[in-house]
PDB file of C-alpha atoms and ligand atoms in Angstrom:
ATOM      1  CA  UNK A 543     110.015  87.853  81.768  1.00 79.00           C
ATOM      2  CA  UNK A 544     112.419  90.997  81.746  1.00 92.00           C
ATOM      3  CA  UNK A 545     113.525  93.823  83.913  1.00 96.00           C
ATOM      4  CA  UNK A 546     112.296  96.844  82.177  1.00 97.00           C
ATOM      5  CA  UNK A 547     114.413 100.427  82.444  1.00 97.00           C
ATOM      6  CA  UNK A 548     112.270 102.989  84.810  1.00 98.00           C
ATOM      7  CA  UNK A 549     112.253 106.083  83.819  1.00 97.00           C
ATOM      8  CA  UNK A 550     113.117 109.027  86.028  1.00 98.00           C
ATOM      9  CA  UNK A 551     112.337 112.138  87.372  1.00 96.00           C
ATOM     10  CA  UNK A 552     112.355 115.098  83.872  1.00 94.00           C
ATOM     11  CA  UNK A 553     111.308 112.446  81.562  1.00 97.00           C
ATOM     12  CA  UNK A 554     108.535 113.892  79.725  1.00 97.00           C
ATOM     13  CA  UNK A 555     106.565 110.621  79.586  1.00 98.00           C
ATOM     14  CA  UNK A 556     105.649 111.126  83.200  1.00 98.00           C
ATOM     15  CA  UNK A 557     103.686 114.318  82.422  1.00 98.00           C
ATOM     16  CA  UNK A 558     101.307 112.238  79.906  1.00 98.00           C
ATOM     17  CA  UNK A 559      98.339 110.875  79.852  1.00 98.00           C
ATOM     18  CA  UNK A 560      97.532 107.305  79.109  1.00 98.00           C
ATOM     19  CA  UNK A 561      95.490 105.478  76.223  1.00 98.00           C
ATOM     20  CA  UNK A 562      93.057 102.983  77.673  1.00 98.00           C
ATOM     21  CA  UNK A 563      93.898  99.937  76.617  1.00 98.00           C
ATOM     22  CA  UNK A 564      91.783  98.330  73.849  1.00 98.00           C
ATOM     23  CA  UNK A 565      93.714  94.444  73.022  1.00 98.00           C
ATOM     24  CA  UNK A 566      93.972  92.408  75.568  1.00 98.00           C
ATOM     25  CA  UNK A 567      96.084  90.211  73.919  1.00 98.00           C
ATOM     26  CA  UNK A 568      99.437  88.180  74.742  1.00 98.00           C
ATOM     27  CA  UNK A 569     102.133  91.260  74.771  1.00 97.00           C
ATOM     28  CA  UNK A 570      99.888  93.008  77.575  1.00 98.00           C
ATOM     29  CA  UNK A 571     100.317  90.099  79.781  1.00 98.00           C
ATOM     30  CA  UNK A 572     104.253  90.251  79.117  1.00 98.00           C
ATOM     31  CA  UNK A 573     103.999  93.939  80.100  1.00 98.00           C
ATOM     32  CA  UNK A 574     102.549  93.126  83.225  1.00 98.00           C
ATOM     33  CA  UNK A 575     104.688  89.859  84.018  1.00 98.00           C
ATOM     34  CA  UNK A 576     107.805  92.125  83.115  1.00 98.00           C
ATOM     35  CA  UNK A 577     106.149  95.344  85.376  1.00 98.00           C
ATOM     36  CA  UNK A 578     105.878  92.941  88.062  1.00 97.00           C
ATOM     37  CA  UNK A 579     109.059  91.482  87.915  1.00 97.00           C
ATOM     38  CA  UNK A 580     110.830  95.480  87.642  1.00 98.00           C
ATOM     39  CA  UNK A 581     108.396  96.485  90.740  1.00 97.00           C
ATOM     40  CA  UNK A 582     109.906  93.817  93.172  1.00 96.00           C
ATOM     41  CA  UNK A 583     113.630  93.710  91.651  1.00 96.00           C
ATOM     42  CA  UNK A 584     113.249  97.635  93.096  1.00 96.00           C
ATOM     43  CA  UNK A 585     111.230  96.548  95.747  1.00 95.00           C
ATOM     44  CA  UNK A 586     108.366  98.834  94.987  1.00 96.00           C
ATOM     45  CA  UNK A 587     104.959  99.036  96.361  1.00 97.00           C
ATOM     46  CA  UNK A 588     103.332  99.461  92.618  1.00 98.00           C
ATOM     47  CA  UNK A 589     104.685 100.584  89.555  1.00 98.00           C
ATOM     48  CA  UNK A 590     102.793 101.958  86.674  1.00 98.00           C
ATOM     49  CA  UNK A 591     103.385 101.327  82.570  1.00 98.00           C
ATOM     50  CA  UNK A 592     104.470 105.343  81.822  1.00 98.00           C
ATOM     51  CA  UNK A 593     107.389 104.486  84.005  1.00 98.00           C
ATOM     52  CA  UNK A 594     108.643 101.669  81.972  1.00 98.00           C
ATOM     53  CA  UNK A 595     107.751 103.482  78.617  1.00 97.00           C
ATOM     54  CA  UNK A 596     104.515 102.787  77.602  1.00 97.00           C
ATOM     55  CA  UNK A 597     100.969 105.389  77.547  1.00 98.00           C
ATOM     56  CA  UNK A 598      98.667 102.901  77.949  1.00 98.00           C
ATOM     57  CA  UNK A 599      96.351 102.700  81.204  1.00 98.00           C
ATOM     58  CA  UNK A 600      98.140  99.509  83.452  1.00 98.00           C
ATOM     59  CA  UNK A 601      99.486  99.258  86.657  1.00 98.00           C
ATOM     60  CA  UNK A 602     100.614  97.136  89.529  1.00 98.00           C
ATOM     61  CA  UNK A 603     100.282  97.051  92.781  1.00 98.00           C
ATOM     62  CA  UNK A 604     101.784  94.848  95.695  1.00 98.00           C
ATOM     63  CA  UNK A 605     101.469  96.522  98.877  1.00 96.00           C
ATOM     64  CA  UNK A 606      99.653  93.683 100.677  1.00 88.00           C
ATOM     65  CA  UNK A 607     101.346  90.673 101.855  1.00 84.00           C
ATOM     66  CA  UNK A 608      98.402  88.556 102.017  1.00 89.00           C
ATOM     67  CA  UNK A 609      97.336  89.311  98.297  1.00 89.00           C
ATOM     68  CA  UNK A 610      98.829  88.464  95.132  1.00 94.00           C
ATOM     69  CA  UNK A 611      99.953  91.279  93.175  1.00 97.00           C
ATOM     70  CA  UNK A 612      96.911  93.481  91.803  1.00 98.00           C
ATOM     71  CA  UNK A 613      96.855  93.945  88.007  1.00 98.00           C
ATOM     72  CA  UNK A 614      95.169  97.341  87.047  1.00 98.00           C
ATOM     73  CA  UNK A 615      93.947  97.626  83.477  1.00 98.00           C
ATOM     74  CA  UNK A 616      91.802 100.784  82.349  1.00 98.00           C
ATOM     75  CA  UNK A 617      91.499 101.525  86.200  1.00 98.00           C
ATOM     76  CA  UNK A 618      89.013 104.336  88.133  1.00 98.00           C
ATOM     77  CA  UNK A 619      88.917 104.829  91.512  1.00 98.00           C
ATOM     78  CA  UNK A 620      85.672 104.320  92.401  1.00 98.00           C
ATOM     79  CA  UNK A 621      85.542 105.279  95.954  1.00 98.00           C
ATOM     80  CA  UNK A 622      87.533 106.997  98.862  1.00 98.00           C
ATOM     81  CA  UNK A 623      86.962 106.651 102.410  1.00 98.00           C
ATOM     82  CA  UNK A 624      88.551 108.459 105.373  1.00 98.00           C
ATOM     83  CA  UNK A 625      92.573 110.163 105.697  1.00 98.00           C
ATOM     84  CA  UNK A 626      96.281 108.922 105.677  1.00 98.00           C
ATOM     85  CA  UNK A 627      98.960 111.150 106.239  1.00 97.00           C
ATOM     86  CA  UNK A 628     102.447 109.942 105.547  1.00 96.00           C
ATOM     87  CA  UNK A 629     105.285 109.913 103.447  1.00 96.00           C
ATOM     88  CA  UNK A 630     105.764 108.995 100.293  1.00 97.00           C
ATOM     89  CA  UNK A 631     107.709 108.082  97.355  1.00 97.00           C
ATOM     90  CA  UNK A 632     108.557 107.018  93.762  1.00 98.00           C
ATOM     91  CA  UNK A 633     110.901 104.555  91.689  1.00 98.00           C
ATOM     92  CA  UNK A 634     110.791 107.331  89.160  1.00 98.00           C
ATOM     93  CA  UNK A 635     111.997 109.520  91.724  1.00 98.00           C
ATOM     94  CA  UNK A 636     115.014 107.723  93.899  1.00 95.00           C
ATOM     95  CA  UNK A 637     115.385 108.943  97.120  1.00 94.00           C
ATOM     96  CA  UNK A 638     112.907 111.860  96.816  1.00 96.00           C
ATOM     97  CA  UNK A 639     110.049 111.287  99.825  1.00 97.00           C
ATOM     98  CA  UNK A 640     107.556 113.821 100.136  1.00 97.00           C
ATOM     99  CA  UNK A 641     104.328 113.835 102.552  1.00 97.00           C
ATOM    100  CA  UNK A 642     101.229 113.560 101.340  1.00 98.00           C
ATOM    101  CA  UNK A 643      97.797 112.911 101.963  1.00 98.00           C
ATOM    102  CA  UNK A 644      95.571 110.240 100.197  1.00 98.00           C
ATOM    103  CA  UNK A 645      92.545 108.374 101.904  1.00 98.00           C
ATOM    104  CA  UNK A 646      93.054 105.562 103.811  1.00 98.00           C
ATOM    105  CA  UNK A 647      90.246 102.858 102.258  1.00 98.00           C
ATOM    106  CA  UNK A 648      90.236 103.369  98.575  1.00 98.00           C
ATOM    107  CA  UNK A 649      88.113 101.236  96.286  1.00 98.00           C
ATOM    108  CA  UNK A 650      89.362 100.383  92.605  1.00 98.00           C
ATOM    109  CA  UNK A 651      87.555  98.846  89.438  1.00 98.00           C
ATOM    110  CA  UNK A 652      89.746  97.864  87.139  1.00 98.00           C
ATOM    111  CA  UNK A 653      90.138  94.868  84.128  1.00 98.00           C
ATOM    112  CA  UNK A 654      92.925  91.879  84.093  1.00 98.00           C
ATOM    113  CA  UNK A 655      94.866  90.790  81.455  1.00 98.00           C
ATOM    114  CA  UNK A 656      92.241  89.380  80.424  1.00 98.00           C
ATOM    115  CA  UNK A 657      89.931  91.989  80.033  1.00 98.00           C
ATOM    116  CA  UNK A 658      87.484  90.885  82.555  1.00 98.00           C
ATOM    117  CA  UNK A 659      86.218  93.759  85.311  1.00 98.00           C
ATOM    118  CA  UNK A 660      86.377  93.407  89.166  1.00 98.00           C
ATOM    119  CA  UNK A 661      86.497  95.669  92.246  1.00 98.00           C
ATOM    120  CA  UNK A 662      89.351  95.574  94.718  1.00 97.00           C
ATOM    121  CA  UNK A 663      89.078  97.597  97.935  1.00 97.00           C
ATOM    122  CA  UNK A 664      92.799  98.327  99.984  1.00 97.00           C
ATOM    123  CA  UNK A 665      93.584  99.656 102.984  1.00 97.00           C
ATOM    124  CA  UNK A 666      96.666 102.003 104.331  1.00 97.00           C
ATOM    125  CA  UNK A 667      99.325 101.473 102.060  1.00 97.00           C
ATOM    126  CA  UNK A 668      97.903  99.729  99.477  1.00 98.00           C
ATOM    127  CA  UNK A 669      95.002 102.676  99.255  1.00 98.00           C
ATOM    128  CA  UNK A 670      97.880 104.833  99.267  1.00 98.00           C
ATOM    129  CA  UNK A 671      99.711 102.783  96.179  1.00 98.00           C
ATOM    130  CA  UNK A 672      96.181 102.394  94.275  1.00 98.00           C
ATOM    131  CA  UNK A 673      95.959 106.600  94.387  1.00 98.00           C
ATOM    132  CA  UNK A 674      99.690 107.084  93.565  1.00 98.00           C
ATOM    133  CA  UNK A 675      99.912 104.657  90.245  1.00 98.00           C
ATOM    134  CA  UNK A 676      96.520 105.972  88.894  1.00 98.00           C
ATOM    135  CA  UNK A 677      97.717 108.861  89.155  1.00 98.00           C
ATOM    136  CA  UNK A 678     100.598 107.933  86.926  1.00 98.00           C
ATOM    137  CA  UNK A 679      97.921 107.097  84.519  1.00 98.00           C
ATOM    138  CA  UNK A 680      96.767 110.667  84.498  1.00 98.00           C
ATOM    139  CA  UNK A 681     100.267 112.173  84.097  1.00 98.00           C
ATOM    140  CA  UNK A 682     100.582 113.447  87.954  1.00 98.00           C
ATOM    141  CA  UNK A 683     103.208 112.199  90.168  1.00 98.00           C
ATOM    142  CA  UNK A 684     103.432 112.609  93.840  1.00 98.00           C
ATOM    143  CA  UNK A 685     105.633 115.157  94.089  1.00 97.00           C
ATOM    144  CA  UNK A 686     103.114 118.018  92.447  1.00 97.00           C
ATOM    145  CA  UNK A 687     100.727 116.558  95.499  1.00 97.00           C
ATOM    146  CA  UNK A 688     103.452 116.518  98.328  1.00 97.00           C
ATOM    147  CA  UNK A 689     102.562 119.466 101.050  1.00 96.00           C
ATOM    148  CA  UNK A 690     106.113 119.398 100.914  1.00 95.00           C
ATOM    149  CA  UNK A 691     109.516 117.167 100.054  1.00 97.00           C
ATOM    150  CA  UNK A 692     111.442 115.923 103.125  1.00 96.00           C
ATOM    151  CA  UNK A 693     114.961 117.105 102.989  1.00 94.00           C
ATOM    152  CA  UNK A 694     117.747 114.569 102.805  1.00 92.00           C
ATOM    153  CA  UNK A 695     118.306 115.454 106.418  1.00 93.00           C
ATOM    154  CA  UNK A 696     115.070 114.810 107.742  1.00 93.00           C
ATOM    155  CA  UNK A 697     115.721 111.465 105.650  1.00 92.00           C
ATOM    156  CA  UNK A 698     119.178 110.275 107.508  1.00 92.00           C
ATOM    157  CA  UNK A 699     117.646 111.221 111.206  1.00 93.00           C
ATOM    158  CA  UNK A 700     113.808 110.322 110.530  1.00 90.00           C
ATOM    159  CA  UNK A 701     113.067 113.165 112.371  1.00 92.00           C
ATOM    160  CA  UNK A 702     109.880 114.981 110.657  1.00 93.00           C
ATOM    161  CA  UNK A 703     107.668 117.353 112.865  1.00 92.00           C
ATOM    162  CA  UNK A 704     104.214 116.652 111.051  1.00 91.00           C
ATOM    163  CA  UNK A 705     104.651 112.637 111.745  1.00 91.00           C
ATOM    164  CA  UNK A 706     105.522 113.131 115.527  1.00 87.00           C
ATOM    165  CA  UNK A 707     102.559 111.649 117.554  1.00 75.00           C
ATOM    166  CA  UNK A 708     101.585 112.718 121.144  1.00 60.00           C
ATOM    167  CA  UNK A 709     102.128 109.194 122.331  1.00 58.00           C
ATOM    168  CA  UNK A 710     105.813 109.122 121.930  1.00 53.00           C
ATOM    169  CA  UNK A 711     108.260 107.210 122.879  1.00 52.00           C
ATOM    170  CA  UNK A 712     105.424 104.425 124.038  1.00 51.00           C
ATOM    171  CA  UNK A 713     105.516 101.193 122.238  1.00 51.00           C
TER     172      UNK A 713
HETATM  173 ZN1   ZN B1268     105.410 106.420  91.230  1.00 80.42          ZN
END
């Protein structure tokens, strides 16, 4: 397994669309041990194969502590259910955050390395991480989805008007 070099933010590769993948064959599963491996050394939620180089439809996701990493091949999101509204960011994008919206149960068919389909359903973050990396796949990061960046104030103090609850202040 290796640590593979993410690309960053003006890299035209993060504009493209991805090939479905067709061979399901030894050097995908090193992509996706290696993808793995780069997601966690940069302790990332998910991670998806344009931002290690590659146009082909894979992604990871680890979001969910009682789950082992998710392996997406030739993913769709088959079904959305109800509204998040948080912040968000990118490895391709260090220390950008934007907010966005995404639904908060989000339902995903996808293949494994070995080509075989299932259906994985996630909640809250990991809904969040399932939109954000297939989006990857389509060539759209979050920042062209953001209702708008946080500034690197609003970073430092945590201070951001549109996450401010009523119920302040109580535990
Ligand atoms: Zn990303």
């Amino acid at each position: 397994m290796a640590i593979r070099n993410i690309v960053k933010d003006g890299d035209p590769i993060l504009k493209k669309t991805c090939r479905k993948v067709e061979a399901f064959d030894e050097k995908l599963g090193e992509l996706i041990d290696d993808m793995i491996e780069t997601m966690r050394e940069s302790n990332g939620a998910g991670l998806a194969a344009p931002q290690v180089g590659f146009l082909k439809q894979v992604c990871v996701v680890e979001a969910d502590d009682s789950k082992p990493p998710v392996e997406l091949v030739n993913p769709e999101i088959i079904a959305e259910d109800e509204e998040q509204f948080g912040m968000e960011g990118c490895l391709s994008f260090p220390g950008q955050y934007g907010l966005v919206r995404r639904p908060r149960i989000v339902t995903v068919r996808a293949q494994d390395r070995h080509g075989n389909w299932f259906e994985t359903t996630g909640e809250d973050l990991e809904a969040r991480a399932f939109m954000h990396e297939v989006d990857h796949l389509n060539g759209v990061t979050f920042t062209s989805l953001a209702e708008r960046m946080l500034s690197p104030e609003e970073l430092v103090s945590g201070d951001i008007p549109e996450l401010k609850t009523d119920e302040e202040g109580e535990e």
